[in-house]
Coordinates of N, CA and C and ligand atoms in Angstrom, one line a residue:
X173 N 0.8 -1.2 0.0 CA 0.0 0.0 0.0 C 0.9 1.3 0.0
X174 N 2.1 1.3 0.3 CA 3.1 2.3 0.6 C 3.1 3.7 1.4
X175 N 2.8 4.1 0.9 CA 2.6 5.6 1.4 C 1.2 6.0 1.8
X176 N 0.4 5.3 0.9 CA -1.0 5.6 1.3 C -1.7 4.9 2.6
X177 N -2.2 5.8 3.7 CA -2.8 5.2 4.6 C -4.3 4.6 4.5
X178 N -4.4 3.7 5.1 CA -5.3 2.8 4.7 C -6.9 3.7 5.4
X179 N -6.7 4.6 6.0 CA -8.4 5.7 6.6 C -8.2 6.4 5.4
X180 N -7.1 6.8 4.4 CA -7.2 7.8 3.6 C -8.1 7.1 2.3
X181 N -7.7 6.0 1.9 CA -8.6 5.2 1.3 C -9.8 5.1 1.6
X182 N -10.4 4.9 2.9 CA -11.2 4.3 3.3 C -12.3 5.9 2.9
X183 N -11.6 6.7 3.1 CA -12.5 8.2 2.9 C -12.8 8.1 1.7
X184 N -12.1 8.2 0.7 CA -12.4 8.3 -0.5 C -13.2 7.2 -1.2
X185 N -13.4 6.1 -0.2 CA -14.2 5.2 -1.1 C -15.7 5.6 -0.1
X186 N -15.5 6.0 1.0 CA -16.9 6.3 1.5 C -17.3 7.6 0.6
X187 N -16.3 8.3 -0.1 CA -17.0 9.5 -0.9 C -17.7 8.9 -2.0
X188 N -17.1 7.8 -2.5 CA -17.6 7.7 -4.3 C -19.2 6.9 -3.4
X189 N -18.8 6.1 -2.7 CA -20.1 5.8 -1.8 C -21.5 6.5 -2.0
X190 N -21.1 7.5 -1.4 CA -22.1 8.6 -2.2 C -22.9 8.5 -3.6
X191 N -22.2 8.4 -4.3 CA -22.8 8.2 -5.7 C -23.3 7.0 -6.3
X192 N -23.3 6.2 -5.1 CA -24.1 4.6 -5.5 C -25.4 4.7 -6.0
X193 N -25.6 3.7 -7.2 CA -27.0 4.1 -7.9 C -27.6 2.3 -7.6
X194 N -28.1 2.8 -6.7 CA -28.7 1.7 -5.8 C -29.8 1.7 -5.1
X195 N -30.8 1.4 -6.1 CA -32.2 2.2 -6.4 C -33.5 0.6 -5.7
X196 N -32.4 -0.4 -6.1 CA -33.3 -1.5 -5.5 C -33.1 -2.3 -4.7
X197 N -31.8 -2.3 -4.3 CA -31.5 -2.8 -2.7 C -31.3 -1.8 -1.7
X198 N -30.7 -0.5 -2.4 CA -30.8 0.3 -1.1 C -29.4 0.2 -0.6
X199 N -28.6 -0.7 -0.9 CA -27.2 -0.7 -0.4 C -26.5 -0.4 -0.8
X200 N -25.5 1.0 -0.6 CA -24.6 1.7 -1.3 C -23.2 1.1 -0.6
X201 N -22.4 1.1 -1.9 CA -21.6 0.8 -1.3 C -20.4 1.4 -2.4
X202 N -19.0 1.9 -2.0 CA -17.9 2.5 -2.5 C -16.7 1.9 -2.5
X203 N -15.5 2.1 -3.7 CA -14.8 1.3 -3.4 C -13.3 2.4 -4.0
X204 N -12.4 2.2 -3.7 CA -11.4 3.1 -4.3 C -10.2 2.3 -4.7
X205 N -9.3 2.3 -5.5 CA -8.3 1.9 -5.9 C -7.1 2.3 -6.3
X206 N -6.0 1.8 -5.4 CA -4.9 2.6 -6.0 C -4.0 2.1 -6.4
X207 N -3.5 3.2 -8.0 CA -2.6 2.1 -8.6 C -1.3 2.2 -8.5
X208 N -0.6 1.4 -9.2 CA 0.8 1.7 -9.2 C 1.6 2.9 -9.7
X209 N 0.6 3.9 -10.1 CA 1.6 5.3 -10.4 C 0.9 6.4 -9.0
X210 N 0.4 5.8 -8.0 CA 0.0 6.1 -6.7 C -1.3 7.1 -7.0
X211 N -2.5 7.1 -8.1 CA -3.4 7.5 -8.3 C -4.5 6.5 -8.0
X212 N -5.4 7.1 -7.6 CA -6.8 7.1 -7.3 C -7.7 7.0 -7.6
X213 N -8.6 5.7 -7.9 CA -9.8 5.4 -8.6 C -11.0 5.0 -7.8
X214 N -11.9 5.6 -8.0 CA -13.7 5.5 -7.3 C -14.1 4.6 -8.2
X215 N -14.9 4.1 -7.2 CA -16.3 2.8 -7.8 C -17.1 3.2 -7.2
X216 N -18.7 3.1 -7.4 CA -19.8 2.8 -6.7 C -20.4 1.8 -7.1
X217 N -21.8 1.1 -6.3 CA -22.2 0.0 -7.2 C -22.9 0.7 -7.9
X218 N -23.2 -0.1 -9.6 CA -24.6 0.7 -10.4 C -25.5 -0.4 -10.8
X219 N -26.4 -0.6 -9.8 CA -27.4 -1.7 -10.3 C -28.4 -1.4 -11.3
X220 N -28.7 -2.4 -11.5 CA -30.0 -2.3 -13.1 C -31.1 -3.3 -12.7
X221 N -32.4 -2.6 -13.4 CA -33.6 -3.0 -13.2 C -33.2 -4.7 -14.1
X222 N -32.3 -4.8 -14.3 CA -32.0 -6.7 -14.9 C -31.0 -6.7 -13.8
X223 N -31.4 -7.5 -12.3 CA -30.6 -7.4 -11.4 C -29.3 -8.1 -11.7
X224 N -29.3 -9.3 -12.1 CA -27.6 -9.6 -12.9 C -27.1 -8.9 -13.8
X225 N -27.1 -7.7 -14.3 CA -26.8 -7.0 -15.0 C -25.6 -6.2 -14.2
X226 N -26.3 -5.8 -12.7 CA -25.5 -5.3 -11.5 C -23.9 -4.9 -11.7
X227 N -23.6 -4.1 -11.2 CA -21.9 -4.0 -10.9 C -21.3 -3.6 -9.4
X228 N -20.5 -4.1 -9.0 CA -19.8 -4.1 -7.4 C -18.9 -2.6 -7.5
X229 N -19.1 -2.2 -6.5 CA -18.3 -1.1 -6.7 C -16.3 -1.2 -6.8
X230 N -16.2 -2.5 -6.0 CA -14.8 -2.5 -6.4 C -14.6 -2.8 -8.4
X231 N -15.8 -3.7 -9.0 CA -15.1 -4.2 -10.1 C -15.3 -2.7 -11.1
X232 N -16.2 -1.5 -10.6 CA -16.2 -0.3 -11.5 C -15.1 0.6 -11.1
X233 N -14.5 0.4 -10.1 CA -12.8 1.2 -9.8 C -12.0 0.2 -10.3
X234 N -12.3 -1.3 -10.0 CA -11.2 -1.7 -11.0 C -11.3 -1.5 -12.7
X235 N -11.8 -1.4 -13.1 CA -12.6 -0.8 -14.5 C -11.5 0.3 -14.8
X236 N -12.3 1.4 -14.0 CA -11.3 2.6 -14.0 C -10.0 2.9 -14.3
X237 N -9.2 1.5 -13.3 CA -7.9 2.1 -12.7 C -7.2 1.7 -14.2
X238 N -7.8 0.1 -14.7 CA -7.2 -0.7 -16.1 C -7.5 0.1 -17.0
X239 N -8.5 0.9 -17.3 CA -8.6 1.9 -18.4 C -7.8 3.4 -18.2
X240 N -7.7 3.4 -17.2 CA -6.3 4.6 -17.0 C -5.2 4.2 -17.6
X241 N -4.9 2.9 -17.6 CA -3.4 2.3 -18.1 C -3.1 1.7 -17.0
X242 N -3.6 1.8 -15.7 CA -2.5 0.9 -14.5 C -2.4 -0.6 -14.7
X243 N -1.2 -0.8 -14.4 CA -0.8 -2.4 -14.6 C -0.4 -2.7 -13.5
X244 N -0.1 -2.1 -12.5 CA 0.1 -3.1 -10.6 C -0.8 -2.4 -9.8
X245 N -2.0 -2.6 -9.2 CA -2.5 -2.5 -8.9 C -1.8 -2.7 -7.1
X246 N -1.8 -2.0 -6.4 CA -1.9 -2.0 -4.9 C -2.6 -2.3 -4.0
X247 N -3.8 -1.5 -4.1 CA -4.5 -1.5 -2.9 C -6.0 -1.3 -3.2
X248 N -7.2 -2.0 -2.9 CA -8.6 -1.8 -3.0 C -9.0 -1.4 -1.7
X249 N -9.9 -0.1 -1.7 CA -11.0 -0.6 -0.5 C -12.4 -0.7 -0.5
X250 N -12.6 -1.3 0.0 CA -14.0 -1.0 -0.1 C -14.6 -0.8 1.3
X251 N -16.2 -0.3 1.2 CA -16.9 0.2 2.6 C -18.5 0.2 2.2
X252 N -19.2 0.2 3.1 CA -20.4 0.3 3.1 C -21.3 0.2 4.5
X253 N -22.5 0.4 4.7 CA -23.0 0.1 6.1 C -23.1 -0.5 6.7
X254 N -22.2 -1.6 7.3 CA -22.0 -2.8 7.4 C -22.2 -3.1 8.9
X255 N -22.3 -3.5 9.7 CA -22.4 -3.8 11.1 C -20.7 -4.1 11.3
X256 N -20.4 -5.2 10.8 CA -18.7 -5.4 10.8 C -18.2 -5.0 9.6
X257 N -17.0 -5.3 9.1 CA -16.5 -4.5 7.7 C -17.2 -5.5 6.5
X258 N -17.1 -4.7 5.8 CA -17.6 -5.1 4.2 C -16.7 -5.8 3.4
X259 N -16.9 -7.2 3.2 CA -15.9 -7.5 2.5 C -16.6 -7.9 0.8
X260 N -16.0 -8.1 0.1 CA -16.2 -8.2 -1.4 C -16.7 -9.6 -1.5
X261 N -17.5 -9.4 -2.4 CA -18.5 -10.4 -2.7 C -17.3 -11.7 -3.7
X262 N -17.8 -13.1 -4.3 CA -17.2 -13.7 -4.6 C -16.7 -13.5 -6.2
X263 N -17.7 -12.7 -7.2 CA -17.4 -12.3 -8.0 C -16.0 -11.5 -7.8
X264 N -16.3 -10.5 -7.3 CA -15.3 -9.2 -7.2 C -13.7 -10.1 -6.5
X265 N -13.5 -10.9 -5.9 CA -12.7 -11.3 -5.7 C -11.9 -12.1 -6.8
X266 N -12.3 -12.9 -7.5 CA -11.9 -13.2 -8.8 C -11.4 -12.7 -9.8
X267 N -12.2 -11.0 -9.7 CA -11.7 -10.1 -10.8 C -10.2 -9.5 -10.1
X268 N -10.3 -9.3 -8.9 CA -8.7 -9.2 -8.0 C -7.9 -9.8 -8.2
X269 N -8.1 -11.0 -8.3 CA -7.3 -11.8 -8.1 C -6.5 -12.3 -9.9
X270 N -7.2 -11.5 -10.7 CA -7.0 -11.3 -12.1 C -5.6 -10.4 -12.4
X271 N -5.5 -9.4 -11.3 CA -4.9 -8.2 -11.4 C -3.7 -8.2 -9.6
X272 N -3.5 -9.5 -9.2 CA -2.6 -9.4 -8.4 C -3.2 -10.8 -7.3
X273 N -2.1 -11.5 -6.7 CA -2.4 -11.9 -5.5 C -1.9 -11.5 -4.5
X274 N -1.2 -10.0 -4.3 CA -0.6 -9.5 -3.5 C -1.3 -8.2 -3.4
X275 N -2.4 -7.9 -3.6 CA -3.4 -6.5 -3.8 C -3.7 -6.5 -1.9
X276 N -3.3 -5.3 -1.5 CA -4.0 -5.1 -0.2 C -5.3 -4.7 -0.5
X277 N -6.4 -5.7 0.3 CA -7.9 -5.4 0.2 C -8.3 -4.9 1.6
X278 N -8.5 -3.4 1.5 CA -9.0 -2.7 3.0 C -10.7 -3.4 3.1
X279 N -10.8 -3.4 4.2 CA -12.2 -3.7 3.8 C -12.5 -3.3 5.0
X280 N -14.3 -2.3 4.9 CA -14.3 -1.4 5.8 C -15.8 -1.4 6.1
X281 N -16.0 -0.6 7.2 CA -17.3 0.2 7.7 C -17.7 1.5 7.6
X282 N -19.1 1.9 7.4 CA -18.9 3.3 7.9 C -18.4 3.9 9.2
X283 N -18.5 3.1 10.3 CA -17.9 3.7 11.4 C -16.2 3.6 11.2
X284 N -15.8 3.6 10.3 CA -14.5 3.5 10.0 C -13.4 2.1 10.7
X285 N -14.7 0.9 11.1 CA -13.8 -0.7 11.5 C -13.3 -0.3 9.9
X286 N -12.1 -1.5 10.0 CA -11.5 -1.9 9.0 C -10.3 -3.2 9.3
X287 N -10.1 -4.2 8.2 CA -9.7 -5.0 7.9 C -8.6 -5.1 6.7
X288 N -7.3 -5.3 6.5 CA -6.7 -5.3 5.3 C -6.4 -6.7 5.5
X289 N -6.3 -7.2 4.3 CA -6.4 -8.8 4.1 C -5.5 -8.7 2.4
X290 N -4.8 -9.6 2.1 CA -4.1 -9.7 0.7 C -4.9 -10.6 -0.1
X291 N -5.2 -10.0 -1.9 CA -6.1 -10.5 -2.4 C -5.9 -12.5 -2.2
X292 N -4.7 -13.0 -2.0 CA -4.8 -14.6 -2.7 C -5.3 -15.2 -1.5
X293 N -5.8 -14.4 0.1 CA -5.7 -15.2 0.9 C -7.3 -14.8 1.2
X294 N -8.2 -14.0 0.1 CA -9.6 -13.8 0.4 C -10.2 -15.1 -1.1
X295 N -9.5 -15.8 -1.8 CA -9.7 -16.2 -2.6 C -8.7 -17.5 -2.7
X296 N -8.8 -18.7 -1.9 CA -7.7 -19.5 -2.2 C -7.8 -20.2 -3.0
X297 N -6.8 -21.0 -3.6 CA -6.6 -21.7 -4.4 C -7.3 -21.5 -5.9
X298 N -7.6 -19.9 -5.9 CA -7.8 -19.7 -7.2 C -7.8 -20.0 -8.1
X299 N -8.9 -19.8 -9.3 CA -8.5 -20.1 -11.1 C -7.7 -18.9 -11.1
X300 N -6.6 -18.8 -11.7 CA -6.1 -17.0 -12.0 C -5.3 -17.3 -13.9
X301 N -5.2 -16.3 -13.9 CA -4.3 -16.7 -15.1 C -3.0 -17.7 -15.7
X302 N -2.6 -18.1 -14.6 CA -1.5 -18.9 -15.0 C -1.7 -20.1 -15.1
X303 N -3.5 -20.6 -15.0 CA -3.8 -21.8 -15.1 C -4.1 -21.9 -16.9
X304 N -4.0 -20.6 -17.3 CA -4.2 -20.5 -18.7 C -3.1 -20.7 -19.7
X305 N -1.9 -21.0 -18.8 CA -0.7 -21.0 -19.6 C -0.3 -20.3 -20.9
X306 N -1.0 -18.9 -20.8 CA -0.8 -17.7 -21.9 C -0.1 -16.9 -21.5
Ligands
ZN206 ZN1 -18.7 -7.7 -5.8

């Protein structure tokens, strides 16, 4: 994570938080990403009236950060109203684990709990790319 502290994250994904379009469960949730040129990427979730259509707010900052150009990815966080911290659903963990098995994943509350956990140890024994031998 380097330099970046893990509340300063946690802020900026409770801001994109805000802009969750989350019209039919009601759970907003934010996520931020930072990449290897130490820049900053927001997710919110954006659900759709075709509820599998859905998107996690981590996989729209990871979206972001790969269409910026970043190639090492650091650190995710994510946050939402959670009673204990929010951790990433099973999809979103796969798409992590695409993009690093050494990603620090904050995973957070609004009251500011938090948990950092490394992507390969929220996801073991993964499919990842190198079972593709490309
Ligand atoms: Zn997810």
């Amino acid at each position: 994570m380097g330099p970046m502290a893990p509340e300063e994250l946690i802020r900026q994904a409770m801001q994109a938080r805000e802009r969750a379009y989350a019209p039919y469960s009601g759970f907003k949730v934010g996520a931020v990403v930072l990449g290897g040129t130490g820049r900053l990427y927001e997710g919110c979730n954006v659900e759709n009236a075709s509820y599998g259509a859905s998107l996690c707010a981590e996989r729209v900052a990871l979206g972001q950060a790969i269409a910026a150009g970043e190639e090492d990815i650091q650190a995710v966080a994510v946050v939402a109203d959670t009673e204990g911290i929010c951790s990433p659903c099973g999809i979103c963990r796969q798409v992590l684990i695409e993009f690093g098995r050494n990603i620090d994943v904050v995973m957070a509350n609004m009251r500011g709990d938090y948990k950092i956990v490394r992507s390969e140890d929220l996801m073991p024994y993964a499919f990842g790319p190198k079972m593709l031998n490309i």
